[in-house]
Short mmCIF file of C-alpha atoms and ligand atoms in Angstrom, two decimals:
data_model
loop_
_atom_site.label_atom_id
_atom_site.label_comp_id
_atom_site.label_asym_id
_atom_site.label_seq_id
_atom_site.Cartn_x
_atom_site.Cartn_y
_atom_site.Cartn_z
CA MET A 1 10.89 -28.04 0.39
CA ALA A 2 9.04 -31.09 1.73
CA GLY A 3 9.95 -31.90 5.31
CA THR A 4 11.76 -28.66 6.11
CA ARG A 5 10.13 -25.51 7.31
CA LEU A 6 10.44 -22.73 4.74
CA LYS A 7 12.40 -19.75 6.09
CA VAL A 8 11.54 -16.31 4.75
CA LEU A 9 12.85 -12.89 5.72
CA LEU A 10 10.64 -9.92 4.84
CA VAL A 11 12.55 -6.65 4.63
CA SER A 12 10.46 -3.51 4.55
CA SER A 13 10.67 0.20 5.27
CA GLU A 14 7.24 0.09 6.95
CA ALA A 15 5.01 -2.33 8.83
CA VAL A 16 2.00 -1.67 11.06
CA PRO A 17 1.78 -1.01 13.94
CA PHE A 18 5.35 0.31 13.98
CA ALA A 19 5.55 2.64 10.98
CA LYS A 20 3.03 3.50 8.31
CA THR A 21 2.59 5.89 5.43
CA GLY A 22 0.38 3.73 3.22
CA GLY A 23 -0.94 0.34 2.20
CA LEU A 24 2.52 -1.28 2.01
CA SER A 25 2.66 -1.18 5.77
CA ASP A 26 -0.66 -3.05 6.24
CA VAL A 27 0.25 -5.58 3.59
CA VAL A 28 3.65 -6.54 4.98
CA THR A 29 2.26 -7.21 8.45
CA ALA A 30 -0.82 -9.11 7.29
CA LEU A 31 1.28 -11.20 4.93
CA ALA A 32 3.73 -12.07 7.69
CA VAL A 33 0.96 -13.16 10.06
CA SER A 34 -0.72 -15.28 7.36
CA LEU A 35 2.54 -16.93 6.36
CA GLU A 36 3.18 -17.85 9.97
CA LYS A 37 -0.27 -19.48 10.09
CA ALA A 38 0.69 -21.37 6.93
CA GLY A 39 3.69 -22.84 8.79
CA VAL A 40 6.49 -20.62 7.46
CA ASP A 41 9.40 -19.52 9.68
CA ILE A 42 8.76 -15.89 8.81
CA ARG A 43 10.64 -12.91 10.23
CA LEU A 44 10.60 -9.23 9.48
CA LEU A 45 13.36 -6.62 9.39
CA MET A 46 12.80 -2.86 9.39
CA PRO A 47 14.55 0.29 10.61
CA LEU A 48 14.11 1.57 14.15
CA TYR A 49 12.55 4.99 13.52
CA SER A 50 12.24 7.44 16.38
CA SER A 51 8.45 6.97 16.41
CA ILE A 52 8.98 3.36 17.56
CA GLN A 53 9.15 3.01 21.34
CA THR A 54 11.88 0.65 22.46
CA GLY A 55 10.26 0.03 25.86
CA GLU A 56 8.51 -3.13 24.70
CA LEU A 57 11.42 -4.37 22.59
CA ALA A 58 14.39 -6.48 23.61
CA GLU A 59 17.82 -5.19 22.71
CA LEU A 60 19.84 -8.10 21.30
CA PRO A 61 23.50 -8.45 22.25
CA HIS A 62 24.77 -8.29 18.65
CA LYS A 63 26.74 -5.22 17.65
CA LEU A 64 26.70 -5.04 13.89
CA ALA A 65 29.08 -3.33 11.50
CA VAL A 66 27.24 -2.53 8.28
CA PRO A 67 29.31 -1.65 5.20
CA LEU A 68 28.40 1.76 3.83
CA GLY A 69 30.63 3.30 1.19
CA VAL A 70 34.16 2.18 1.95
CA LEU A 71 33.61 2.36 5.70
CA GLN A 72 31.38 0.55 8.15
CA GLU A 73 28.57 1.99 10.22
CA PRO A 74 27.56 0.51 13.56
CA ALA A 75 24.07 -0.87 14.13
CA ARG A 76 22.25 -2.17 17.15
CA LEU A 77 19.50 -4.71 16.89
CA TYR A 78 16.19 -4.79 18.72
CA GLN A 79 13.58 -7.51 18.63
CA GLY A 80 9.82 -7.30 18.98
CA VAL A 81 6.87 -9.29 17.78
CA LEU A 82 3.98 -8.58 15.43
CA PRO A 83 0.72 -8.26 17.36
CA THR A 84 -1.58 -11.31 17.37
CA SER A 85 1.28 -13.55 16.26
CA SER A 86 4.71 -14.78 17.23
CA VAL A 87 6.39 -13.32 14.13
CA PRO A 88 9.76 -11.87 15.22
CA VAL A 89 10.43 -8.31 14.09
CA TYR A 90 14.03 -7.12 14.03
CA PHE A 91 14.66 -3.40 14.19
CA LEU A 92 17.91 -2.09 12.79
CA ALA A 93 19.01 0.84 14.90
CA ASN A 94 21.37 3.64 13.94
CA ASP A 95 20.53 6.98 15.49
CA ALA A 96 22.28 9.13 12.90
CA LEU A 97 20.23 7.57 10.11
CA TYR A 98 16.84 6.80 11.64
CA ARG A 99 16.26 8.89 14.74
CA ARG A 100 14.44 11.82 13.17
CA GLY A 101 10.78 12.69 12.55
CA GLY A 102 9.57 10.84 9.47
CA ILE A 103 10.15 7.68 7.48
CA TYR A 104 11.13 9.09 4.09
CA GLY A 105 11.03 12.82 4.67
CA ASP A 106 10.30 15.67 7.00
CA ARG A 107 6.94 17.00 8.11
CA ASN A 108 6.43 18.73 4.76
CA ASN A 109 7.06 15.50 2.84
CA ILE A 110 10.44 16.79 1.61
CA PRO A 111 12.56 13.63 1.21
CA PHE A 112 15.62 13.39 3.42
CA ALA A 113 18.77 14.24 1.45
CA ASP A 114 20.53 11.08 2.66
CA ASN A 115 17.82 8.56 1.76
CA ALA A 116 20.16 6.59 -0.53
CA ARG A 117 22.42 6.14 2.47
CA ARG A 118 19.60 5.40 4.91
CA PHE A 119 18.10 2.63 2.79
CA THR A 120 21.39 1.20 1.51
CA PHE A 121 22.11 0.73 5.20
CA LEU A 122 18.90 -1.25 5.61
CA ASN A 123 19.70 -3.36 2.53
CA ARG A 124 23.20 -4.21 3.62
CA GLY A 125 22.08 -4.49 7.23
CA ALA A 126 19.82 -7.41 6.26
CA PHE A 127 22.88 -9.54 5.51
CA GLU A 128 24.59 -8.61 8.76
CA VAL A 129 21.43 -9.45 10.71
CA CYS A 130 21.18 -12.93 9.13
CA ARG A 131 24.84 -13.55 9.83
CA ALA A 132 24.61 -12.37 13.43
CA LEU A 133 21.55 -14.55 14.05
CA LYS A 134 23.11 -17.46 12.14
CA TRP A 135 19.82 -17.76 10.31
CA ARG A 136 19.77 -18.56 6.59
CA PRO A 137 16.46 -17.72 4.97
CA ASP A 138 15.45 -19.65 1.84
CA VAL A 139 13.95 -16.45 0.48
CA ILE A 140 14.41 -12.77 1.17
CA HIS A 141 11.20 -11.02 0.17
CA VAL A 142 11.69 -7.30 -0.41
CA HIS A 143 9.19 -4.51 -0.94
CA ASP A 144 9.44 -1.49 -3.22
CA TRP A 145 12.46 0.73 -3.83
CA PRO A 146 13.71 1.04 -0.21
CA THR A 147 14.80 -2.62 -0.36
CA GLY A 148 15.55 -2.82 -4.09
CA LEU A 149 19.29 -3.41 -3.75
CA ILE A 150 19.00 -6.64 -1.77
CA PRO A 151 18.47 -8.87 -4.85
CA LEU A 152 21.68 -7.52 -6.36
CA TYR A 153 23.70 -7.76 -3.14
CA LEU A 154 22.50 -11.36 -2.92
CA ARG A 155 24.13 -11.97 -6.29
CA ARG A 156 27.33 -10.09 -5.42
CA GLN A 157 29.90 -10.29 -2.71
CA GLU A 158 27.35 -10.65 0.09
CA SER A 159 26.17 -13.99 -1.17
CA ALA A 160 29.59 -15.60 -1.20
CA GLY A 161 29.05 -18.52 1.12
CA PHE A 162 26.52 -17.66 3.74
CA LEU A 163 23.42 -16.78 1.71
CA GLU A 164 24.30 -18.34 -1.61
CA ARG A 165 21.19 -20.49 -1.65
CA THR A 166 18.86 -17.65 -0.73
CA ALA A 167 16.46 -16.59 -3.48
CA SER A 168 14.90 -13.13 -3.75
CA VAL A 169 11.36 -11.97 -4.44
CA LEU A 170 10.53 -8.31 -5.02
CA THR A 171 6.98 -7.07 -4.62
CA ILE A 172 5.99 -3.86 -6.41
CA HIS A 173 3.44 -2.02 -4.29
CA ASN A 174 3.60 1.16 -6.33
CA ILE A 175 5.79 1.58 -9.40
CA GLY A 176 5.41 5.36 -9.26
CA TYR A 177 8.00 5.56 -6.47
CA GLN A 178 11.38 4.29 -7.63
CA GLY A 179 14.08 5.66 -5.33
CA THR A 180 16.12 7.62 -7.88
CA PHE A 181 19.20 9.42 -6.61
CA PRO A 182 22.12 11.33 -8.13
CA LYS A 183 24.91 9.25 -9.58
CA GLN A 184 27.30 10.26 -6.78
CA ASP A 185 25.19 8.18 -4.37
CA LEU A 186 26.48 5.12 -6.19
CA PHE A 187 29.51 5.37 -3.94
CA VAL A 188 27.52 4.58 -0.82
CA THR A 189 26.24 1.32 -2.35
CA GLN A 190 29.65 0.10 -3.60
CA LEU A 191 27.84 -1.36 -6.61
CA ALA A 192 28.56 -0.75 -10.27
CA TRP A 193 27.04 2.03 -12.39
CA GLU A 194 25.96 -0.51 -15.02
CA GLU A 195 23.94 -2.31 -12.37
CA LEU A 196 22.25 0.68 -10.80
CA ARG A 197 21.72 3.15 -13.63
CA ASP A 198 18.28 4.64 -14.00
CA SER A 199 18.01 3.62 -17.67
CA ASP A 200 20.13 2.37 -20.56
CA ASP A 201 19.97 5.87 -22.02
CA GLU A 202 23.43 7.44 -22.48
CA GLU A 203 22.15 10.66 -20.91
CA SER A 204 21.13 8.93 -17.71
CA SER A 205 22.85 10.37 -14.63
CA SER A 206 20.82 8.83 -11.82
CA ILE A 207 20.71 5.56 -9.97
CA ASN A 208 17.37 3.83 -9.47
CA LEU A 209 16.90 1.39 -6.60
CA LEU A 210 13.62 -0.06 -7.80
CA ARG A 211 14.92 -0.71 -11.31
CA THR A 212 17.88 -2.55 -9.82
CA GLY A 213 15.52 -4.79 -7.87
CA LEU A 214 13.38 -5.37 -10.95
CA ARG A 215 16.44 -6.50 -12.90
CA PHE A 216 18.02 -8.76 -10.32
CA ALA A 217 15.27 -10.34 -8.18
CA ASP A 218 14.64 -14.00 -8.93
CA LEU A 219 10.92 -13.35 -9.09
CA LEU A 220 8.70 -10.27 -9.24
CA THR A 221 5.22 -9.91 -7.87
CA THR A 222 2.78 -7.07 -7.68
CA VAL A 223 -0.43 -6.63 -5.76
CA SER A 224 -3.16 -7.34 -8.30
CA PRO A 225 -3.44 -9.22 -11.60
CA THR A 226 -4.66 -6.15 -13.49
CA TYR A 227 -1.78 -3.99 -12.22
CA ALA A 228 0.66 -6.76 -13.28
CA ARG A 229 -0.62 -6.32 -16.84
CA GLU A 230 -0.89 -2.53 -16.68
CA ILE A 231 2.71 -1.92 -15.59
CA GLN A 232 3.88 -3.60 -18.78
CA THR A 233 2.34 -0.72 -20.76
CA THR A 234 3.71 2.77 -21.39
CA GLU A 235 0.73 4.40 -19.70
CA TYR A 236 1.30 2.69 -16.35
CA GLY A 237 4.87 1.39 -16.40
CA SER A 238 6.64 4.59 -15.26
CA ARG A 239 9.44 3.78 -17.76
CA MET A 240 9.87 0.23 -16.42
CA GLU A 241 7.46 -1.33 -18.94
CA GLY A 242 10.16 -2.63 -21.31
CA LEU A 243 12.04 -4.34 -18.52
CA LEU A 244 8.84 -5.81 -17.14
CA ARG A 245 7.74 -7.07 -20.54
CA GLU A 246 11.07 -8.88 -20.85
CA ARG A 247 10.42 -10.50 -17.48
CA SER A 248 6.69 -11.04 -17.88
CA ASP A 249 7.00 -14.80 -17.21
CA GLU A 250 8.53 -13.92 -13.86
CA LEU A 251 5.96 -11.32 -12.85
CA THR A 252 2.82 -12.42 -10.99
CA GLY A 253 -0.11 -10.37 -9.68
CA ILE A 254 -1.28 -11.50 -6.24
CA LEU A 255 -4.25 -9.61 -4.88
CA ASN A 256 -3.81 -8.37 -1.33
CA GLY A 257 -6.18 -9.65 1.29
CA ILE A 258 -7.53 -7.41 4.00
CA ASP A 259 -7.34 -7.74 7.74
CA TYR A 260 -10.86 -8.77 8.71
CA ASP A 261 -9.91 -8.69 12.40
CA SER A 262 -9.41 -4.93 12.22
CA TRP A 263 -12.04 -4.24 9.58
CA ASN A 264 -15.17 -6.13 10.59
CA PRO A 265 -18.47 -4.23 10.99
CA GLU A 266 -19.78 -7.00 13.26
CA ASN A 267 -17.35 -6.19 16.07
CA ASP A 268 -15.27 -3.13 15.07
CA PRO A 269 -14.30 -1.45 18.39
CA LEU A 270 -13.70 1.87 16.61
CA VAL A 271 -17.32 2.37 15.52
CA PRO A 272 -20.28 2.91 17.84
CA HIS A 273 -22.75 0.46 16.25
CA HIS A 274 -22.22 -2.96 14.74
CA PHE A 275 -23.94 -4.58 11.79
CA SER A 276 -23.88 -7.47 9.32
CA HIS A 277 -25.34 -8.10 5.89
CA GLU A 278 -28.36 -9.64 7.59
CA GLU A 279 -28.90 -6.87 10.13
CA LEU A 280 -28.12 -3.43 8.80
CA SER A 281 -29.78 -1.19 11.38
CA GLY A 282 -26.37 -0.53 13.00
CA LYS A 283 -25.16 0.95 9.72
CA GLU A 284 -28.03 3.45 9.78
CA LEU A 285 -26.99 4.45 13.30
CA ASP A 286 -23.34 4.77 12.29
CA LYS A 287 -24.43 6.96 9.39
CA ARG A 288 -26.21 9.22 11.85
CA GLU A 289 -23.08 9.35 14.04
CA LEU A 290 -20.98 10.23 11.01
CA GLN A 291 -23.42 12.95 9.92
CA LEU A 292 -23.35 14.48 13.41
CA HIS A 293 -19.56 14.17 13.55
CA CYS A 294 -19.36 16.11 10.28
CA GLY A 295 -21.91 18.72 11.33
CA PHE A 296 -24.38 17.57 8.64
CA ALA A 297 -28.14 17.26 9.12
CA PRO A 298 -28.67 13.67 10.36
CA ASP A 299 -30.95 12.78 7.49
CA PRO A 300 -31.04 9.07 6.52
CA SER A 301 -32.46 9.84 3.08
CA VAL A 302 -29.42 11.81 1.86
CA PRO A 303 -26.54 9.65 0.61
CA VAL A 304 -23.18 10.17 2.29
CA ILE A 305 -20.14 9.81 0.04
CA GLY A 306 -16.80 9.17 1.79
CA MET A 307 -13.16 9.31 0.79
CA ILE A 308 -10.05 8.35 2.78
CA SER A 309 -6.90 8.96 0.84
CA ARG A 310 -3.51 10.44 0.42
CA LEU A 311 -4.24 13.77 -1.28
CA VAL A 312 -2.04 13.26 -4.32
CA ASP A 313 -2.36 13.20 -8.09
CA GLN A 314 -2.35 9.37 -8.13
CA LYS A 315 -5.67 9.32 -6.31
CA GLY A 316 -7.47 11.54 -8.86
CA PHE A 317 -7.43 14.74 -6.84
CA VAL A 318 -6.38 16.92 -9.77
CA GLU A 319 -9.58 15.99 -11.63
CA LEU A 320 -11.62 16.09 -8.45
CA CYS A 321 -10.63 19.44 -7.03
CA SER A 322 -8.31 21.49 -9.24
CA PRO A 323 -9.22 25.14 -8.72
CA GLY A 324 -11.84 26.09 -11.30
CA SER A 325 -12.11 22.74 -13.11
CA GLY A 326 -12.50 19.97 -10.53
CA SER A 327 -15.76 18.04 -10.29
CA LEU A 328 -16.18 18.14 -6.50
CA TYR A 329 -17.67 21.63 -6.45
CA HIS A 330 -20.31 20.64 -9.02
CA ILE A 331 -21.07 17.32 -7.32
CA CYS A 332 -21.71 19.12 -4.04
CA THR A 333 -23.78 21.92 -5.60
CA ASP A 334 -25.80 19.91 -8.16
CA MET A 335 -26.50 16.73 -6.20
CA ALA A 336 -28.36 16.12 -2.94
CA VAL A 337 -25.42 14.47 -1.18
CA GLN A 338 -23.20 14.89 1.85
CA PHE A 339 -19.49 14.48 1.16
CA VAL A 340 -16.74 13.71 3.68
CA ILE A 341 -13.01 13.52 2.91
CA LEU A 342 -10.25 12.36 5.27
CA GLY A 343 -6.70 12.73 4.06
CA THR A 344 -3.34 14.42 4.08
CA GLY A 345 -1.06 15.22 1.21
CA GLU A 346 0.03 17.85 -1.24
CA PRO A 347 -0.30 21.41 0.09
CA TRP A 348 -2.19 22.72 -2.98
CA CYS A 349 -4.80 20.00 -2.50
CA GLU A 350 -5.19 20.58 1.24
CA GLU A 351 -5.62 24.31 0.58
CA GLU A 352 -8.18 23.78 -2.17
CA LEU A 353 -10.21 21.32 -0.11
CA SER A 354 -10.24 23.77 2.81
CA ALA A 355 -11.41 26.53 0.49
CA LEU A 356 -14.16 24.30 -0.95
CA GLN A 357 -15.25 23.29 2.53
CA SER A 358 -15.80 26.91 3.50
CA ARG A 359 -18.08 27.40 0.48
CA LEU A 360 -19.97 24.10 0.56
CA PRO A 361 -22.13 23.24 3.60
CA ASN A 362 -22.41 19.61 2.47
CA LEU A 363 -18.63 19.07 2.28
CA ARG A 364 -16.58 18.20 5.37
CA VAL A 365 -12.81 17.80 5.12
CA TYR A 366 -10.51 16.35 7.78
CA LEU A 367 -6.88 17.09 6.96
CA GLU A 368 -5.33 14.57 9.32
CA PHE A 369 -4.34 10.93 9.61
CA ASN A 370 -6.94 9.43 11.90
CA ASN A 371 -7.73 5.73 11.99
CA LYS A 372 -10.84 6.17 14.15
CA THR A 373 -12.37 8.66 11.73
CA ALA A 374 -11.42 6.30 8.89
CA HIS A 375 -13.45 3.51 10.49
CA LEU A 376 -16.42 5.81 11.09
CA ILE A 377 -16.36 6.94 7.45
CA GLU A 378 -16.25 3.34 6.22
CA ALA A 379 -19.11 2.32 8.49
CA GLY A 380 -21.33 5.39 8.13
CA SER A 381 -21.02 6.27 4.43
CA ASP A 382 -23.28 4.95 1.67
CA PHE A 383 -20.70 5.29 -1.10
CA PHE A 384 -16.91 5.44 -1.21
CA LEU A 385 -15.15 7.30 -4.02
CA MET A 386 -11.73 6.26 -5.41
CA PRO A 387 -11.11 7.92 -8.80
CA SER A 388 -7.49 6.74 -8.92
CA ARG A 389 -5.23 7.40 -11.90
CA TYR A 390 -3.64 4.09 -11.02
CA GLU A 391 -4.19 1.78 -8.07
CA PRO A 392 -1.84 -1.18 -7.60
CA CYS A 393 -4.34 -2.91 -5.32
CA GLY A 394 -6.09 -0.45 -3.04
CA LEU A 395 -7.37 -1.36 0.40
CA ASN A 396 -10.14 1.10 1.02
CA GLN A 397 -12.44 -0.26 -1.67
CA MET A 398 -12.16 -3.69 -0.03
CA TYR A 399 -12.86 -2.24 3.42
CA SER A 400 -15.82 -0.40 1.87
CA LEU A 401 -17.26 -3.59 0.39
CA ARG A 402 -17.04 -5.25 3.80
CA TYR A 403 -18.94 -2.33 5.39
CA GLY A 404 -21.63 -2.23 2.67
CA THR A 405 -20.35 1.15 1.49
CA LEU A 406 -20.57 0.83 -2.27
CA PRO A 407 -17.33 1.77 -4.05
CA ILE A 408 -17.35 4.22 -6.94
CA VAL A 409 -14.02 3.53 -8.61
CA ARG A 410 -11.99 3.97 -11.76
CA ARG A 411 -11.50 0.68 -13.63
CA THR A 412 -7.78 0.28 -12.97
CA GLY A 413 -5.45 -2.08 -11.09
CA GLY A 414 -6.89 -3.73 -8.01
CA LEU A 415 -10.05 -1.62 -8.23
CA ALA A 416 -10.92 -3.45 -11.47
CA ASP A 417 -10.17 -6.80 -9.81
CA THR A 418 -12.32 -6.29 -6.72
CA VAL A 419 -15.37 -4.19 -7.66
CA GLU A 420 -18.10 -5.57 -9.95
CA GLN A 421 -20.01 -3.16 -12.16
CA TYR A 422 -23.61 -2.29 -11.32
CA ASP A 423 -26.14 -3.57 -13.85
CA GLU A 424 -29.16 -1.28 -13.99
CA GLY A 425 -31.33 -4.04 -15.47
CA SER A 426 -30.67 -6.86 -13.03
CA GLY A 427 -29.36 -4.90 -10.04
CA ASP A 428 -26.21 -7.08 -10.07
CA GLY A 429 -22.79 -5.78 -9.06
CA THR A 430 -21.06 -4.40 -6.01
CA GLY A 431 -20.16 -0.86 -7.12
CA PHE A 432 -19.83 1.71 -9.88
CA LEU A 433 -16.89 1.74 -12.31
CA PHE A 434 -15.77 4.31 -14.87
CA ASP A 435 -12.91 4.45 -17.36
CA ASP A 436 -11.71 7.91 -18.38
CA LEU A 437 -10.17 10.02 -15.68
CA THR A 438 -11.75 13.43 -16.35
CA PRO A 439 -13.70 15.80 -14.11
CA ARG A 440 -16.76 15.10 -16.28
CA SER A 441 -16.59 11.32 -15.92
CA ILE A 442 -16.14 11.55 -12.13
CA TYR A 443 -19.20 13.81 -12.05
CA ASP A 444 -21.15 11.37 -14.24
CA VAL A 445 -20.32 8.23 -12.31
CA VAL A 446 -21.11 9.85 -8.95
CA GLY A 447 -24.34 11.11 -10.54
CA TRP A 448 -25.13 7.54 -11.62
CA ALA A 449 -24.66 6.19 -8.09
CA VAL A 450 -26.75 9.01 -6.64
CA TRP A 451 -29.44 8.34 -9.24
CA ALA A 452 -29.52 4.67 -8.19
CA TRP A 453 -29.73 5.73 -4.54
CA TYR A 454 -32.80 7.85 -5.14
CA ASN A 455 -34.46 5.69 -7.83
CA ARG A 456 -33.36 2.06 -7.39
CA ARG A 457 -33.07 1.66 -3.65
CA GLU A 458 -33.79 -2.09 -3.89
CA HIS A 459 -30.73 -2.45 -6.12
CA ILE A 460 -28.60 -0.53 -3.63
CA GLN A 461 -29.77 -2.85 -0.86
CA GLY A 462 -29.02 -5.96 -2.91
CA MET A 463 -25.58 -4.67 -3.87
CA ARG A 464 -24.84 -3.80 -0.28
CA SER A 465 -25.63 -7.28 0.94
CA ARG A 466 -23.60 -8.84 -1.89
CA ALA A 467 -20.65 -6.51 -1.28
CA MET A 468 -20.55 -7.34 2.43
CA GLN A 469 -20.27 -11.04 1.65
CA ARG A 470 -17.31 -10.73 -0.71
CA ARG A 471 -14.04 -11.87 0.88
CA PHE A 472 -10.45 -11.03 -0.02
CA SER A 473 -8.59 -13.35 2.26
CA TRP A 474 -4.97 -13.34 3.30
CA GLU A 475 -5.05 -17.15 3.46
CA LYS A 476 -5.56 -17.23 -0.31
CA ALA A 477 -2.89 -14.57 -0.89
CA ALA A 478 -0.43 -16.38 1.40
CA GLY A 479 -0.94 -19.59 -0.62
CA GLU A 480 -0.07 -17.70 -3.80
CA TYR A 481 3.04 -16.19 -2.18
CA LEU A 482 4.16 -19.68 -1.13
CA ALA A 483 3.90 -20.77 -4.76
CA ALA A 484 5.89 -17.67 -5.76
CA TYR A 485 8.61 -18.51 -3.20
CA ASP A 486 8.89 -22.05 -4.62
CA LYS A 487 9.21 -20.65 -8.10
CA ALA A 488 11.86 -18.14 -6.98
CA ILE A 489 13.87 -20.90 -5.31
CA ASP A 490 13.71 -22.97 -8.52
CA ARG A 491 14.83 -20.02 -10.64
CA HIS A 492 17.64 -19.26 -8.22
CA ARG A 493 18.86 -22.87 -8.36
CA SER A 494 18.72 -23.08 -12.11
CA ARG A 495 20.70 -19.83 -12.45
CA ARG A 496 23.55 -21.00 -10.22
P1 ADP B 501 -2.09 3.80 -0.63
O1 ADP B 501 -1.25 2.72 -0.06
O2 ADP B 501 -1.83 4.07 -2.08
O3 ADP B 501 -2.08 5.06 0.17
P2 ADP B 501 -4.33 2.04 -0.03
O4 ADP B 501 -5.81 2.17 -0.26
O5 ADP B 501 -3.70 0.79 -0.54
O6 ADP B 501 -3.63 3.33 -0.62
O7 ADP B 501 -4.04 2.12 1.52
C1 ADP B 501 -4.22 3.28 2.26
C2 ADP B 501 -4.28 2.91 3.71
O8 ADP B 501 -4.02 4.07 4.50
C3 ADP B 501 -5.64 2.43 4.13
O9 ADP B 501 -5.49 1.56 5.23
C4 ADP B 501 -6.32 3.74 4.56
O10 ADP B 501 -7.41 3.55 5.40
C5 ADP B 501 -5.19 4.45 5.22
N1 ADP B 501 -5.28 5.92 5.20
C6 ADP B 501 -4.91 6.75 4.19
N2 ADP B 501 -5.08 8.04 4.57
C7 ADP B 501 -5.57 8.02 5.82
C8 ADP B 501 -5.95 9.03 6.77
N3 ADP B 501 -5.84 10.32 6.48
N4 ADP B 501 -6.40 8.65 7.98
C9 ADP B 501 -6.50 7.33 8.28
N5 ADP B 501 -6.16 6.33 7.45
C10 ADP B 501 -5.70 6.66 6.23
#
């Protein structure tokens, strides 16, 4: 690519600050900004959801006709920019498909019945946008199932002529969500059953958008080296392991960076007191603020354990708080700790946490999505618990390290790649890891951290300072993505 500026289109269903349900949204934006700094002509395409205000966007003159089924649907195009950058963001607008409350589903997380249609529209819309702008990306980089059909469209009729040199990269942010739909939705895609089927099994009667992307993208990446290995196993592969093993030479794990402009304890505008690894008194003051916020006694000697999470099985909540068998009740009754949880998710889990909160004076639960509270929890807690069943990369453990809030994590995915185990002899490490996901092992590992807090305070201090100096930079990740794009372009050329 020497001499020419690499052109890359990111297509995503979410990107901060416009639409967010999880880490994917942070990652797409941070990656785009870092790639721009690395000199790439990088642009982003996403749907115009009703939560996105058009006041600050420019409506472009292009009136698009996007093929959907055998007909065409109209689309308008808006343009904005990612904050702190000049990265153009194109918003694909179609009121019938996107102007409703929610990205994937309604307020109760029930998926919209026409999601196959909504996201096929985005996938096919990407080609119409490039054509209208007369802009030919070298790579289209797609993310998770909502954009999983683009690699196949690139190989089919859409690529005839205009985008025939464009390679595709698919990043798996979470293989647990695959975009499976009934076979009759095939019609809306105008693709073949053999290409979209959920599995090679004769019984199969669903289409699977992620699997299609995994089969047809020129290159696959996922968001940590450990997760790249794990998803090739039956335990973690969500039925895609065979396919991924066949493509293991074309699957790379690239650890996400974090946005140190938004998550920096030295100048974080969302927390009352600032601190660094050399001057930690601000952290003590933030802890006091957090304790008061939660209605706890503002006692510096009691460790505060924080969690910020979607309240779903993936994050270990079954083992943590299943009625009758979860470990949270015993942690809060047996150990001298204060526990704060911020999250939204499955109704059973929200109900159980509310019930536990009413019985446990040292447990505070916030059932909301609140970025300010998230920052206060990161800054003011002593420990941060993530007992995930699987964790492709995870962001909160990296934020926690930066804020000197020692992570207590299951050894899986990106958690295994970013947290170093505490050594009781030397005091080395940056957190506490455990292997089996059972209520007992969560109880034991939290007990171990609490033991160290009360009995090895010098180790806790050393770990805190070490943790705060670890860096997971987007510059490094962007460099690895550039190498992946080169590889994808090579593969694409050699296939043609
Ligand atoms: P996932 O993408 O699986 O949900 P990650 O740890 O990768 O998990 O990213 C979660 C992101 O969402 C983090 O930025 C986290 O701070 C944020 N988050 C999750 N739940 C909440 C909440 N209830 N309030 C504020 N932020 C939240």
